[in-house]
Structures are given as structure tokens and as C-alpha cells.
């Protein structure tokens, strides 16, 4: 394969990030002198993007190893801070940014609240069984996936379940059947979605809160790609936020991070993560997460054979890695808070959703449930001194970006503390926010 690429017999090679991390792959690719390096789902590089495989974080090293070919980074959801992180992580120099609008006006946005699990289950089944066309029902657990698939089949729909616990062959068969129109509905965890390019999906129903608006927008974006009217329905109950907080990953404990750093420092030569896991009797997942924090903190680096090398074994480096883990958790929790605010907003849902990604919609969309019910909260009065995408500095939270202006309050995404909703009167009276100049793209 690599020889064919080097000889010009192969024009394109598609690899997953973890394949690039293998010891000999980059050397073979470098010999072929690739002219273009493409990163799909590039938001996964950024700390503000989705949680994903840690190998995405080392794509910048791969670019440098390959001799800095032209880099093309593609993503469907990237606010300006995420764009900046992608550019920095990949080492892109004076990039040309092509940013299309995120608005999908054909997509109807609805939110329904259920009092308890039984009421939600009945509401999900009622909506999914009566919606016209094909669709996806996302659930939080594999058990729910199976139960909804069975119940919807009993109601006469052609349905199949999809989750990571099923055999690979069964998942592939479901994928192909859905694309071919042989299935009307797939009930799924978020394991289903990547590679789904079916233009006529008419609805996406969430039977639980997504972990963030980033994830939610990715998932509902699979509906209505043909431009025809489609629906995104979120059905939640008050206890969902607590469950999501419980299920969200916590940073590796300081003890584990310290053990990994000490083991790398004591090793006589660079060491693989698998060897570290066996030596320390920790799970490979835990060691991988520790290594990601240590690499971001500048305590370790990976060589060309994907082995860990010590850079800085000091207590300061360890403390930096632990602090990065705590920051990541604060950000994840704040993203959940924004998901909750989306469900509770009384203003236009599309305006709320787009502002999260740094886009402004001048008027209510007229195609969401809150618009249909009539405005129950006044839109921005324009009296706030803060504008969308302004860089600001808070005395406690540090630097951030203004995402939403509602006149009497603003939403700011802080680099180290995540999303915060602030009273304009309070921050103005107490001089809590100051403008920060940022370089133009």
C-alpha cells in the first residue's frame, strides 16, 4: 500500500488517527512525500470539540513528520475558538478559512418535557411511530436502544438497533439497510452517525439529553440534508442532567497521573503505553488518558515509534497535567449546563443554538416550538456593550468569548472555566469584564 503510494500508483490513502500513531506508518508515508494531509471531523482536535480518541491530539506532530504538506481541515461544527485551536494544533500557517453558515432553516427544532421515565417512553414511541419517513432515535443506554427497537417494531415500523455492544457484522448490516431504505428507523446510541450520508432522513429524536450542544448539533444535522422539511425533537425529563453529570467522564486521579509520569521517568528507554499499563496494572484507557494530559502539559512526548519519552518529570509538570484534567472537567460540565439552558430557553431555539457556535440570527426563526408558541421572552435589546465573538477578560474566570447577548445578560465561553451566563448589570457595575484584543484570522 505505502509502496504503491510512493510510486504514484495510489492517489489517496484513508487512515484513522490511531493508525497514524503506529510506529512505522509515518515513516512509510513520509517516504511517499504526500502533497495533501486532510483531517476530517477536525473539531475532535480541539478541547472544545467532542471528546474523542486522543490520537487526534497528535496529528500536528504527524504533519511535521511528513514534511508539512498542505493541510485541509474539515468540520461541520466549529465556532471561532475551535477554529483557532484547530489551526494551532495542526501548525497551519496563514490558513485560508472558508466558513459556511451553520443555519439549517428546513430543520424544525422542538423540545418536549416528560414528567417521568414512563411518560417519556410513551412520548418517544408516539412520536417515532407516527413521524413520516425515516429517522433516528438516539438513546442514552444500550438497553434503551434494544427496548425502543422492540416496541417500535411492535407498532409496525421497520426498525433495527445499533450500539457498540452488537457484533460488527450486525452493525454493518444495519448501516447498509438504513442507507438502502430497507429500514425506516434506527434506534441507537451515539455510536451510530459517522458516515451516515443519507439525504432523506426526516426526523431525529433524542430520548435523552446529549452531552453538549456540540454533540446535539452534529446528531440532528443528519436530518434533512436534501433541504426538505425535517424535524429535530428532544424529549427530556428533569432528572436527565443529573444522570448526564454522573455518566460524564472524570479526569484521571492525580495518583494515576503521577504513577505514569514516574514510570516513564524510571524507564531505561522510551516505552509504549501498553507496556506501562501492564507494568502499573492500570487499564489501557486510564493510561491513555494520563498520557494525553502529560503530553499536553509538556511532561512527555511521543517519538516516531509511538513510544513515550520523558521531557519534564518535575512536580510542576505533574501539577500542570492534573490542572488540565480539572479544566477539561469544568468545561464538560459547563457544556451540559448550556444543553440544559437550550431546553429551558423561552426565546427562539435556533437563535440560541446558532449563538452557541458564534453565529447571529437577526430575527426569530419561526420554525421552532418557542416561535410557534409566541415570544415569551424579549429578544436582545441591543443595549449590551458586548458584541458576539468579542474577546473579554473576567477577573475570576480569565479570558473568554462572548457567545450570546440577551440584553440583560450575556453568555461567555471562558478558556479555563467553560460557559458562564453573566448579568450585564453586575459585570458592568463592578467592572468585572474588560475587552481583550485578538488577532484577526
Short mmCIF file of C-alpha atoms in Angstrom, two decimals:
data_model
loop_
_atom_site.label_atom_id
_atom_site.label_comp_id
_atom_site.label_asym_id
_atom_site.label_seq_id
_atom_site.Cartn_x
_atom_site.Cartn_y
_atom_site.Cartn_z
CA UNK A 1 0.00 0.00 0.00
CA UNK A 2 2.67 2.51 1.05
CA UNK A 3 4.95 1.42 -1.80
CA UNK A 4 2.13 1.98 -4.27
CA UNK A 5 1.60 5.45 -2.83
CA UNK A 6 5.32 6.25 -3.16
CA UNK A 7 5.33 5.05 -6.80
CA UNK A 8 2.33 7.22 -7.64
CA UNK A 9 0.13 4.17 -8.24
CA UNK A 10 -2.16 5.20 -5.37
CA UNK A 11 -3.51 8.74 -5.20
CA UNK A 12 -5.34 8.71 -1.87
CA UNK A 13 -4.90 6.84 1.39
CA UNK A 14 -7.52 6.94 4.16
CA UNK A 15 -6.27 6.29 7.70
CA UNK A 16 -7.76 6.61 11.18
CA UNK A 17 -5.77 8.73 13.65
CA UNK A 18 -4.82 5.66 15.67
CA UNK A 19 -3.34 4.09 12.53
CA UNK A 20 -1.12 7.13 12.08
CA UNK A 21 0.09 6.61 15.63
CA UNK A 22 1.55 3.19 14.81
CA UNK A 23 5.31 3.05 14.87
CA UNK A 24 6.12 2.53 11.19
CA UNK A 25 3.22 4.20 9.40
CA UNK A 26 4.53 7.77 9.44
CA UNK A 27 7.95 6.72 8.19
CA UNK A 28 6.39 4.92 5.23
CA UNK A 29 4.10 7.83 4.48
CA UNK A 30 6.97 10.32 4.71
CA UNK A 31 8.86 8.35 2.08
CA UNK A 32 5.92 8.89 -0.29
CA UNK A 33 6.18 12.69 0.19
CA UNK A 34 2.41 13.31 0.38
CA UNK A 35 1.22 16.62 -1.07
CA UNK A 36 -2.02 16.88 0.93
CA UNK A 37 -2.96 15.97 4.50
CA UNK A 38 -6.73 16.01 5.15
CA UNK A 39 -8.29 15.89 8.62
CA UNK A 40 -11.99 15.09 8.72
CA UNK A 41 -14.09 15.79 11.84
CA UNK A 42 -11.36 18.30 12.73
CA UNK A 43 -13.28 19.62 15.75
CA UNK A 44 -12.12 16.45 17.53
CA UNK A 45 -8.67 18.05 17.74
CA UNK A 46 -9.91 20.89 19.88
CA UNK A 47 -10.55 20.73 23.60
CA UNK A 48 -13.85 22.50 22.87
CA UNK A 49 -14.82 19.86 20.34
CA UNK A 50 -16.23 16.42 21.04
CA UNK A 51 -14.42 14.02 23.36
CA UNK A 52 -12.76 11.60 21.02
CA UNK A 53 -9.69 9.43 20.51
CA UNK A 54 -6.55 11.04 21.99
CA UNK A 55 -4.63 10.26 18.80
CA UNK A 56 -6.34 13.29 17.23
CA UNK A 57 -4.22 15.44 19.53
CA UNK A 58 -1.01 14.28 17.83
CA UNK A 59 -1.99 14.98 14.24
CA UNK A 60 0.11 18.16 14.35
CA UNK A 61 3.18 16.02 15.05
CA UNK A 62 2.24 13.83 12.08
CA UNK A 63 2.08 16.89 9.82
CA UNK A 64 5.56 17.93 10.87
CA UNK A 65 6.95 14.41 10.42
CA UNK A 66 5.53 14.28 6.89
CA UNK A 67 7.38 17.47 5.93
CA UNK A 68 4.46 19.87 6.30
CA UNK A 69 2.30 19.03 3.27
CA UNK A 70 -0.70 21.24 2.52
CA UNK A 71 -3.26 20.70 5.30
CA UNK A 72 -7.04 20.67 4.79
CA UNK A 73 -9.13 20.50 7.98
CA UNK A 74 -12.87 19.86 7.63
CA UNK A 75 -15.67 20.01 10.18
CA UNK A 76 -19.38 20.76 10.26
CA UNK A 77 -19.35 22.46 13.68
CA UNK A 78 -16.57 24.81 14.73
CA UNK A 79 -17.01 28.13 16.48
CA UNK A 80 -14.24 30.69 16.20
CA UNK A 81 -12.34 29.46 19.30
CA UNK A 82 -12.45 25.91 17.93
CA UNK A 83 -11.19 27.15 14.57
CA UNK A 84 -8.28 28.82 16.36
CA UNK A 85 -7.46 25.61 18.24
CA UNK A 86 -7.52 23.53 15.05
CA UNK A 87 -5.19 25.97 13.28
CA UNK A 88 -2.78 25.99 16.21
CA UNK A 89 -2.81 22.23 16.83
CA UNK A 90 -2.11 21.40 13.18
CA UNK A 91 0.57 24.07 12.86
CA UNK A 92 -1.23 25.69 9.93
CA UNK A 93 0.44 28.82 8.59
CA UNK A 94 -1.73 31.70 7.34
CA UNK A 95 -4.65 29.36 6.59
CA UNK A 96 -7.49 30.29 4.28
CA UNK A 97 -10.65 29.89 6.35
CA UNK A 98 -13.84 29.01 4.50
CA UNK A 99 -16.74 29.24 6.94
CA UNK A 100 -20.26 28.48 5.74
CA UNK A 101 -23.27 29.31 7.88
CA UNK A 102 -24.46 26.66 10.28
CA UNK A 103 -28.14 27.52 9.97
CA UNK A 104 -30.39 24.74 8.68
CA UNK A 105 -33.71 26.60 8.26
CA UNK A 106 -35.51 23.48 6.97
CA UNK A 107 -34.91 21.74 10.29
CA UNK A 108 -37.74 22.20 12.79
CA UNK A 109 -36.44 22.40 16.38
CA UNK A 110 -38.72 21.07 19.12
CA UNK A 111 -38.26 20.23 22.79
CA UNK A 112 -40.75 18.30 24.93
CA UNK A 113 -40.57 17.65 28.67
CA UNK A 114 -41.75 14.41 30.27
CA UNK A 115 -42.56 14.11 33.96
CA UNK A 116 -41.06 10.65 34.46
CA UNK A 117 -39.39 7.79 32.53
CA UNK A 118 -42.68 6.09 31.64
CA UNK A 119 -44.14 9.31 30.24
CA UNK A 120 -41.00 9.91 28.20
CA UNK A 121 -41.00 6.38 26.82
CA UNK A 122 -44.62 6.72 25.68
CA UNK A 123 -43.94 10.12 24.14
CA UNK A 124 -40.89 8.84 22.24
CA UNK A 125 -42.83 5.85 20.93
CA UNK A 126 -45.81 8.00 19.95
CA UNK A 127 -43.66 10.48 18.05
CA UNK A 128 -41.39 7.93 16.37
CA UNK A 129 -44.23 5.64 15.32
CA UNK A 130 -46.24 8.45 13.71
CA UNK A 131 -43.49 10.53 12.06
CA UNK A 132 -43.47 10.17 8.28
CA UNK A 133 -40.38 8.91 6.52
CA UNK A 134 -37.21 7.50 8.01
CA UNK A 135 -35.39 8.65 11.11
CA UNK A 136 -33.05 8.00 14.00
CA UNK A 137 -33.95 7.67 17.68
CA UNK A 138 -30.97 8.36 19.95
CA UNK A 139 -30.99 6.99 23.48
CA UNK A 140 -28.55 7.13 26.41
CA UNK A 141 -28.08 3.38 27.02
CA UNK A 142 -27.83 0.15 25.07
CA UNK A 143 -30.77 -1.26 26.99
CA UNK A 144 -32.96 1.63 25.85
CA UNK A 145 -31.81 1.08 22.27
CA UNK A 146 -33.00 -2.53 22.35
CA UNK A 147 -36.27 -1.76 24.14
CA UNK A 148 -37.24 1.08 21.80
CA UNK A 149 -36.40 -1.07 18.76
CA UNK A 150 -38.67 -3.86 20.02
CA UNK A 151 -41.53 -1.50 20.91
CA UNK A 152 -41.43 0.37 17.60
CA UNK A 153 -41.33 -2.90 15.67
CA UNK A 154 -44.47 -3.94 17.53
CA UNK A 155 -46.05 -0.67 16.37
CA UNK A 156 -45.46 -1.57 12.75
CA UNK A 157 -42.22 0.26 11.89
CA UNK A 158 -39.21 -1.39 10.24
CA UNK A 159 -36.60 -0.89 12.95
CA UNK A 160 -33.16 -2.17 13.95
CA UNK A 161 -30.98 -1.35 16.96
CA UNK A 162 -27.41 -0.08 16.74
CA UNK A 163 -24.86 0.16 19.55
CA UNK A 164 -21.26 -0.79 20.27
CA UNK A 165 -22.28 -3.98 22.08
CA UNK A 166 -23.56 -5.59 18.88
CA UNK A 167 -21.37 -7.65 16.56
CA UNK A 168 -19.53 -5.66 13.93
CA UNK A 169 -21.28 -7.58 11.15
CA UNK A 170 -24.70 -6.78 12.62
CA UNK A 171 -23.85 -3.08 12.91
CA UNK A 172 -22.64 -3.02 9.32
CA UNK A 173 -25.82 -4.76 8.12
CA UNK A 174 -28.00 -2.22 9.93
CA UNK A 175 -25.97 0.64 8.49
CA UNK A 176 -26.34 -0.63 4.93
CA UNK A 177 -30.04 -1.47 5.31
CA UNK A 178 -30.78 2.02 6.59
CA UNK A 179 -28.91 3.68 3.72
CA UNK A 180 -30.71 1.44 1.23
CA UNK A 181 -34.14 2.37 2.61
CA UNK A 182 -34.87 -1.14 3.90
CA UNK A 183 -35.21 0.22 7.44
CA UNK A 184 -37.40 3.13 8.48
CA UNK A 185 -35.86 3.77 11.90
CA UNK A 186 -32.60 3.01 13.66
CA UNK A 187 -32.62 3.22 17.44
CA UNK A 188 -29.09 3.96 18.51
CA UNK A 189 -26.55 5.27 20.92
CA UNK A 190 -24.23 7.93 19.56
CA UNK A 191 -22.10 5.09 18.14
CA UNK A 192 -24.36 5.46 15.07
CA UNK A 193 -23.83 8.51 12.89
CA UNK A 194 -20.33 8.80 11.49
CA UNK A 195 -20.50 8.00 7.78
CA UNK A 196 -24.29 8.38 7.58
CA UNK A 197 -24.82 10.45 4.44
CA UNK A 198 -28.48 9.73 3.78
CA UNK A 199 -30.19 12.82 2.36
CA UNK A 200 -33.81 11.92 3.16
CA UNK A 201 -33.73 11.41 6.94
CA UNK A 202 -36.89 13.18 8.03
CA UNK A 203 -36.52 13.16 11.78
CA UNK A 204 -34.01 12.74 14.59
CA UNK A 205 -35.47 12.13 18.05
CA UNK A 206 -33.38 12.32 21.19
CA UNK A 207 -34.83 10.31 24.06
CA UNK A 208 -32.35 11.90 26.48
CA UNK A 209 -30.11 14.94 26.76
CA UNK A 210 -27.00 14.96 24.61
CA UNK A 211 -23.74 15.63 26.45
CA UNK A 212 -23.41 19.04 24.80
CA UNK A 213 -24.86 21.27 22.11
CA UNK A 214 -21.82 20.36 20.02
CA UNK A 215 -22.88 16.71 20.02
CA UNK A 216 -26.55 17.59 19.63
CA UNK A 217 -26.00 19.74 16.56
CA UNK A 218 -23.86 17.04 14.95
CA UNK A 219 -26.56 14.45 15.56
CA UNK A 220 -29.59 16.44 14.42
CA UNK A 221 -27.60 17.58 11.39
CA UNK A 222 -28.10 14.13 9.90
CA UNK A 223 -31.72 15.06 9.13
CA UNK A 224 -32.92 16.98 6.11
CA UNK A 225 -29.71 17.06 4.10
CA UNK A 226 -31.82 17.17 0.94
CA UNK A 227 -33.17 20.56 2.02
CA UNK A 228 -36.68 19.25 2.62
CA UNK A 229 -38.61 19.86 5.84
CA UNK A 230 -37.38 17.68 8.69
CA UNK A 231 -37.66 17.60 12.45
CA UNK A 232 -35.28 17.52 15.42
CA UNK A 233 -37.12 16.60 18.60
CA UNK A 234 -35.56 16.43 22.06
CA UNK A 235 -37.60 14.68 24.76
CA UNK A 236 -36.15 15.03 28.23
CA UNK A 237 -37.09 14.96 31.87
CA UNK A 238 -35.77 16.97 34.83
CA UNK A 239 -33.51 14.15 36.09
CA UNK A 240 -31.54 13.89 32.85
CA UNK A 241 -28.96 16.50 33.77
CA UNK A 242 -28.01 14.70 36.96
CA UNK A 243 -27.69 11.40 35.07
CA UNK A 244 -25.51 13.01 32.43
CA UNK A 245 -23.28 14.51 35.10
CA UNK A 246 -22.95 11.08 36.70
CA UNK A 247 -22.11 9.41 33.38
CA UNK A 248 -19.65 12.09 32.26
CA UNK A 249 -16.02 11.09 32.50
CA UNK A 250 -13.93 12.40 35.35
CA UNK A 251 -10.25 13.27 34.95
CA UNK A 252 -7.68 10.62 35.88
CA UNK A 253 -6.80 10.81 39.58
CA UNK A 254 -3.57 12.58 40.48
CA UNK A 255 -2.13 9.34 41.82
CA UNK A 256 -2.53 7.59 38.45
CA UNK A 257 -1.07 10.54 36.51
CA UNK A 258 1.88 10.58 38.91
CA UNK A 259 2.41 6.82 38.56
CA UNK A 260 2.52 7.08 34.78
CA UNK A 261 4.94 10.01 34.85
CA UNK A 262 7.20 8.25 37.35
CA UNK A 263 7.21 5.05 35.27
CA UNK A 264 8.22 6.96 32.14
CA UNK A 265 10.98 8.72 34.11
CA UNK A 266 12.28 5.43 35.51
CA UNK A 267 12.25 3.56 32.20
CA UNK A 268 15.68 2.98 30.69
CA UNK A 269 14.34 3.70 27.20
CA UNK A 270 11.16 5.05 25.57
CA UNK A 271 8.15 2.92 26.50
CA UNK A 272 4.81 2.01 24.90
CA UNK A 273 1.53 2.80 26.61
CA UNK A 274 0.56 -0.88 26.61
CA UNK A 275 3.74 -1.76 28.48
CA UNK A 276 3.02 0.99 31.02
CA UNK A 277 -0.48 -0.35 31.59
CA UNK A 278 0.83 -3.86 32.20
CA UNK A 279 3.60 -2.63 34.49
CA UNK A 280 1.35 -0.37 36.58
CA UNK A 281 -1.66 -2.72 36.49
CA UNK A 282 -3.85 0.10 35.21
CA UNK A 283 -6.34 -0.11 32.37
CA UNK A 284 -5.07 0.93 28.95
CA UNK A 285 -7.81 3.53 28.81
CA UNK A 286 -6.63 5.09 32.09
CA UNK A 287 -3.00 5.12 30.96
CA UNK A 288 -4.00 6.67 27.63
CA UNK A 289 -5.89 9.47 29.38
CA UNK A 290 -2.98 10.11 31.74
CA UNK A 291 -0.57 10.23 28.80
CA UNK A 292 -2.76 12.73 26.96
CA UNK A 293 -2.72 15.09 29.95
CA UNK A 294 1.02 14.66 30.44
CA UNK A 295 1.68 15.35 26.77
CA UNK A 296 -0.45 18.50 26.84
CA UNK A 297 1.43 19.60 29.96
CA UNK A 298 4.79 19.14 28.20
CA UNK A 299 5.86 16.39 30.59
CA UNK A 300 6.19 13.64 27.98
CA UNK A 301 6.30 13.34 24.21
CA UNK A 302 5.77 10.53 21.71
CA UNK A 303 8.59 9.50 19.41
CA UNK A 304 8.18 8.28 15.83
CA UNK A 305 7.56 4.77 17.06
CA UNK A 306 4.70 5.97 19.28
CA UNK A 307 6.72 5.43 22.45
CA UNK A 308 6.66 7.77 25.43
CA UNK A 309 9.76 9.81 26.18
CA UNK A 310 10.33 11.93 29.26
CA UNK A 311 10.50 15.71 28.78
CA UNK A 312 9.91 17.06 32.28
CA UNK A 313 9.42 14.81 35.30
CA UNK A 314 9.09 17.62 37.83
CA UNK A 315 6.30 18.10 40.32
CA UNK A 316 5.40 21.30 38.45
CA UNK A 317 4.77 19.35 35.24
CA UNK A 318 2.64 16.86 37.16
CA UNK A 319 0.61 19.68 38.73
CA UNK A 320 0.07 21.23 35.29
CA UNK A 321 -1.24 17.92 33.93
CA UNK A 322 -3.64 17.49 36.86
CA UNK A 323 -4.87 21.08 36.45
CA UNK A 324 -5.53 20.44 32.75
CA UNK A 325 -7.70 17.48 33.71
CA UNK A 326 -9.69 19.63 36.13
CA UNK A 327 -10.14 22.32 33.47
CA UNK A 328 -11.40 19.75 30.99
CA UNK A 329 -13.96 18.52 33.50
CA UNK A 330 -15.16 22.07 34.30
CA UNK A 331 -15.61 22.73 30.60
CA UNK A 332 -17.54 19.49 30.10
CA UNK A 333 -19.86 20.33 32.99
CA UNK A 334 -20.47 23.82 31.64
CA UNK A 335 -21.36 22.35 28.24
CA UNK A 336 -24.00 20.27 29.99
CA UNK A 337 -25.32 23.47 31.58
CA UNK A 338 -25.69 25.01 28.12
CA UNK A 339 -27.57 21.91 26.97
CA UNK A 340 -29.96 22.45 29.87
CA UNK A 341 -30.35 26.14 29.02
CA UNK A 342 -31.26 25.17 25.45
CA UNK A 343 -34.12 23.02 26.75
CA UNK A 344 -35.32 25.79 29.08
CA UNK A 345 -34.98 28.83 26.82
CA UNK A 346 -38.12 30.82 26.11
CA UNK A 347 -36.60 32.65 23.19
CA UNK A 348 -36.03 31.29 19.69
CA UNK A 349 -34.22 27.95 19.91
CA UNK A 350 -32.42 28.48 16.61
CA UNK A 351 -31.05 31.82 17.77
CA UNK A 352 -29.85 30.14 20.97
CA UNK A 353 -28.25 27.23 19.10
CA UNK A 354 -26.51 29.36 16.49
CA UNK A 355 -25.19 31.79 19.08
CA UNK A 356 -23.52 28.87 20.84
CA UNK A 357 -21.39 28.46 17.73
CA UNK A 358 -20.73 32.17 17.39
CA UNK A 359 -23.32 32.96 14.72
CA UNK A 360 -26.05 35.56 14.98
CA UNK A 361 -29.59 35.26 13.63
CA UNK A 362 -31.16 38.70 13.47
CA UNK A 363 -34.79 37.58 13.77
CA UNK A 364 -36.55 34.62 15.43
CA UNK A 365 -36.61 31.70 13.01
CA UNK A 366 -40.34 30.92 13.03
CA UNK A 367 -39.54 27.21 12.77
CA UNK A 368 -39.17 26.05 16.35
CA UNK A 369 -41.61 25.30 19.15
CA UNK A 370 -40.90 28.52 21.05
CA UNK A 371 -41.52 30.64 17.96
CA UNK A 372 -44.74 28.73 17.32
CA UNK A 373 -45.86 29.45 20.89
CA UNK A 374 -45.09 33.14 20.51
CA UNK A 375 -42.20 35.03 22.09
CA UNK A 376 -42.31 34.69 25.86
CA UNK A 377 -39.02 36.41 26.49
CA UNK A 378 -37.89 39.64 24.82
CA UNK A 379 -35.01 39.29 22.40
CA UNK A 380 -31.78 41.23 22.81
CA UNK A 381 -32.39 44.95 23.27
CA UNK A 382 -29.05 45.79 21.72
CA UNK A 383 -28.20 47.78 24.85
CA UNK A 384 -25.40 45.46 25.98
CA UNK A 385 -21.89 46.86 25.43
CA UNK A 386 -20.68 43.37 24.47
CA UNK A 387 -20.87 42.04 20.93
CA UNK A 388 -20.93 38.49 19.61
CA UNK A 389 -17.41 36.97 19.42
CA UNK A 390 -15.83 39.78 21.46
CA UNK A 391 -12.81 38.58 23.44
CA UNK A 392 -13.14 39.57 27.08
CA UNK A 393 -11.30 39.03 30.36
CA UNK A 394 -13.05 38.32 33.67
CA UNK A 395 -11.36 38.95 37.00
CA UNK A 396 -12.07 35.40 38.20
CA UNK A 397 -12.66 33.32 35.07
CA UNK A 398 -9.92 34.74 32.84
CA UNK A 399 -10.18 35.11 29.06
CA UNK A 400 -13.28 34.19 27.09
CA UNK A 401 -15.50 34.84 24.08
CA UNK A 402 -18.98 36.40 24.10
CA UNK A 403 -21.43 33.93 22.58
CA UNK A 404 -24.86 35.34 23.29
CA UNK A 405 -26.28 38.77 24.09
CA UNK A 406 -29.77 38.85 25.59
CA UNK A 407 -29.68 42.48 26.61
CA UNK A 408 -29.77 41.96 30.36
CA UNK A 409 -27.34 39.04 30.34
CA UNK A 410 -24.61 37.54 28.21
CA UNK A 411 -23.19 34.07 27.75
CA UNK A 412 -19.39 33.87 27.70
CA UNK A 413 -17.28 30.81 26.95
CA UNK A 414 -14.18 31.05 29.12
CA UNK A 415 -11.00 29.26 28.13
CA UNK A 416 -10.48 27.62 31.54
CA UNK A 417 -13.97 27.64 33.08
CA UNK A 418 -16.30 26.88 30.20
CA UNK A 419 -19.69 28.54 29.70
CA UNK A 420 -20.98 31.13 32.09
CA UNK A 421 -24.18 33.22 31.95
CA UNK A 422 -23.47 36.67 33.41
CA UNK A 423 -25.64 39.60 34.38
CA UNK A 424 -24.70 42.60 32.23
CA UNK A 425 -25.60 44.97 35.06
CA UNK A 426 -23.35 43.14 37.52
CA UNK A 427 -20.30 42.87 35.29
CA UNK A 428 -20.68 46.48 34.15
CA UNK A 429 -21.22 47.98 37.61
CA UNK A 430 -18.36 46.03 39.19
CA UNK A 431 -16.07 46.31 36.12
CA UNK A 432 -15.70 42.52 36.00
CA UNK A 433 -15.17 42.29 32.24
CA UNK A 434 -12.56 44.01 30.13
CA UNK A 435 -12.09 43.79 26.35
CA UNK A 436 -9.17 41.73 25.01
CA UNK A 437 -7.74 42.34 21.59
CA UNK A 438 -7.31 39.21 19.49
CA UNK A 439 -5.52 38.90 16.17
CA UNK A 440 -7.67 38.72 13.06
CA UNK A 441 -7.81 35.48 11.15
#
